XYZ file of C-alpha atoms in Angstrom:
190
model
C 49.473 91.133 64.910
C 51.622 92.734 67.627
C 50.874 91.307 71.048
C 52.572 91.809 74.401
C 52.287 88.471 76.194
C 54.148 89.400 79.405
C 55.196 85.808 79.859
C 56.085 84.334 83.208
C 57.088 80.704 83.444
C 55.239 79.122 86.335
C 55.511 75.472 85.340
C 58.507 73.598 83.969
C 57.598 71.406 81.015
C 59.455 68.207 80.126
C 62.020 68.527 77.326
C 60.024 66.034 75.239
C 57.211 68.583 74.916
C 59.643 71.194 73.575
C 61.125 68.677 71.151
C 57.660 67.802 69.892
C 56.772 71.504 69.539
C 59.984 72.354 67.656
C 60.078 69.161 65.528
C 60.691 69.736 61.811
C 61.328 73.445 62.362
C 64.137 75.919 62.436
C 64.730 78.249 65.360
C 66.286 81.604 64.472
C 67.584 83.725 67.353
C 68.914 87.234 66.647
C 70.222 89.505 69.381
C 72.778 89.948 72.106
C 73.966 87.948 75.105
C 70.355 87.483 76.229
C 69.613 85.571 73.041
C 72.858 83.647 73.427
C 71.770 82.657 76.931
C 68.376 81.433 75.692
C 69.940 79.614 72.747
C 72.612 77.986 74.885
C 69.931 76.722 77.266
C 68.000 75.196 74.359
C 71.160 73.636 72.897
C 72.242 72.133 76.233
C 68.867 70.994 77.581
C 67.741 69.519 74.266
C 71.192 68.001 73.619
C 71.762 69.555 70.203
C 74.927 68.851 68.243
C 77.081 71.925 67.490
C 77.879 72.538 63.838
C 79.359 76.040 63.958
C 80.491 78.482 66.633
C 80.674 78.184 70.390
C 77.375 78.980 72.158
C 79.208 79.286 75.487
C 81.600 81.981 74.242
C 80.986 85.566 75.284
C 82.229 86.821 71.905
C 79.464 87.627 69.408
C 79.483 84.949 66.717
C 77.264 82.847 64.487
C 76.157 79.591 66.104
C 74.491 76.671 64.362
C 73.271 73.516 66.130
C 70.795 70.751 65.399
C 68.846 67.780 66.703
C 68.871 65.222 63.873
C 66.312 62.875 65.461
C 63.642 65.585 65.678
C 64.788 67.586 62.641
C 65.314 70.810 64.612
C 67.910 73.392 63.589
C 68.910 76.342 65.757
C 70.698 79.361 64.273
C 71.898 82.100 66.588
C 73.293 85.428 65.347
C 74.358 88.698 66.976
C 72.312 91.729 65.964
C 73.670 94.489 63.764
C 76.073 97.243 64.707
C 76.326 99.082 66.988
C 77.100 96.181 69.251
C 79.288 97.073 72.202
C 81.450 94.057 72.972
C 84.229 93.781 75.531
C 86.777 92.683 72.929
C 87.475 93.309 69.259
C 85.081 91.408 67.018
C 85.245 91.261 63.229
C 82.555 93.592 61.889
C 81.511 90.973 59.310
C 79.866 88.984 62.125
C 77.230 91.700 62.454
C 74.403 91.520 59.925
C 71.202 93.489 60.392
C 68.209 91.628 61.763
C 66.178 93.020 58.840
C 68.594 91.438 56.330
C 68.463 88.097 58.122
C 64.648 88.208 57.988
C 64.687 89.195 54.316
C 66.899 86.170 53.572
C 64.220 83.730 54.810
C 62.578 82.035 51.816
C 58.872 82.017 50.977
C 56.788 79.272 52.587
C 59.002 79.006 55.673
C 57.665 78.054 59.125
C 60.562 78.817 61.440
C 60.311 80.244 64.951
C 62.126 83.570 65.353
C 63.256 85.430 68.473
C 64.644 88.970 68.160
C 66.145 90.926 71.042
C 67.786 94.367 70.803
C 68.673 95.991 74.075
C 71.783 95.645 76.154
C 74.387 96.385 73.503
C 72.366 99.262 72.043
C 72.004 101.242 75.270
C 74.702 103.705 74.285
C 73.263 104.742 70.927
C 70.794 107.534 70.352
C 67.078 106.853 70.493
C 66.872 107.982 66.856
C 69.334 105.267 65.741
C 67.568 102.618 67.834
C 64.199 103.555 66.308
C 65.745 103.319 62.847
C 66.802 99.714 63.524
C 63.389 98.824 64.954
C 61.590 100.330 61.941
C 63.785 98.328 59.559
C 63.003 95.156 61.497
C 59.280 95.866 61.498
C 59.278 96.391 57.722
C 61.250 93.156 57.246
C 58.762 91.302 59.479
C 55.858 92.608 57.403
C 57.576 91.416 54.195
C 58.356 88.046 55.807
C 54.767 87.475 56.936
C 53.560 88.226 53.393
C 55.739 85.497 51.871
C 55.807 83.095 54.863
C 52.595 83.433 56.904
C 53.432 80.365 59.039
C 56.474 81.872 60.763
C 56.221 82.642 64.476
C 58.023 85.787 65.618
C 58.705 86.865 69.191
C 60.362 90.123 70.129
C 61.946 90.247 73.538
C 61.747 93.785 74.848
C 63.901 95.934 77.113
C 64.421 94.950 80.714
C 66.432 96.021 83.717
C 69.786 94.572 84.690
C 70.833 94.932 88.279
C 74.030 93.921 89.970
C 74.610 93.599 93.695
C 77.354 96.236 93.821
C 76.391 98.489 90.879
C 73.600 100.717 89.628
C 71.179 99.134 87.168
C 72.732 99.151 83.692
C 69.772 100.905 82.063
C 69.985 103.666 84.701
C 73.735 103.973 84.172
C 73.300 104.196 80.388
C 70.556 106.820 80.747
C 72.719 108.856 83.131
C 75.674 108.539 80.748
C 73.571 109.755 77.799
C 72.109 112.669 79.784
C 75.616 113.564 80.946
C 76.908 113.605 77.360
C 74.026 115.835 76.263
C 74.638 118.237 79.147
C 78.369 118.453 78.436
C 77.961 118.977 74.696
C 78.771 122.582 73.664
C 76.382 122.235 70.700
C 73.561 121.394 73.085
C 73.939 124.415 75.383
C 70.243 125.256 74.945
C 69.235 122.139 76.899
C 68.204 123.082 80.419
C 69.890 121.356 83.299
């Protein structure tokens, strides 16, 4: 079932409640720097041990951490290409979210967070929809073989900076500008 929960945290819960909730489970986070931020907060607040990667790095990379006492594992992965990073990143780091979901075995109960937004702003809507459709199909397959998984999809949001236009506005303006300048698209009214 697809449900928009429009969450707003109004009360801070003790870490022990989160540890009890996540006990004996795996957390799978797929996305961009927003997912990295959420994952890093979980790793630091819940005092996980790092096994692979650096959750504090701004470079997209695989991160694996765990809490042995509560049997909690956190895996954090960047989403598929296109992924606009500030520096060169090996393309092998980027695996589609759909493939990662398809790799989850039957009977699994992990908690999954998927977020596609910031690093996909510069691609066409058609390409973005293609990725989302692939993810939806993978989710449907996953729920068939592992009905006890919990999946959350974090949707688009606005970024604002004190001295800049909002990033989503800037990306929209950039895309409209490219369409208007394109000689093949001369039939588009201005």
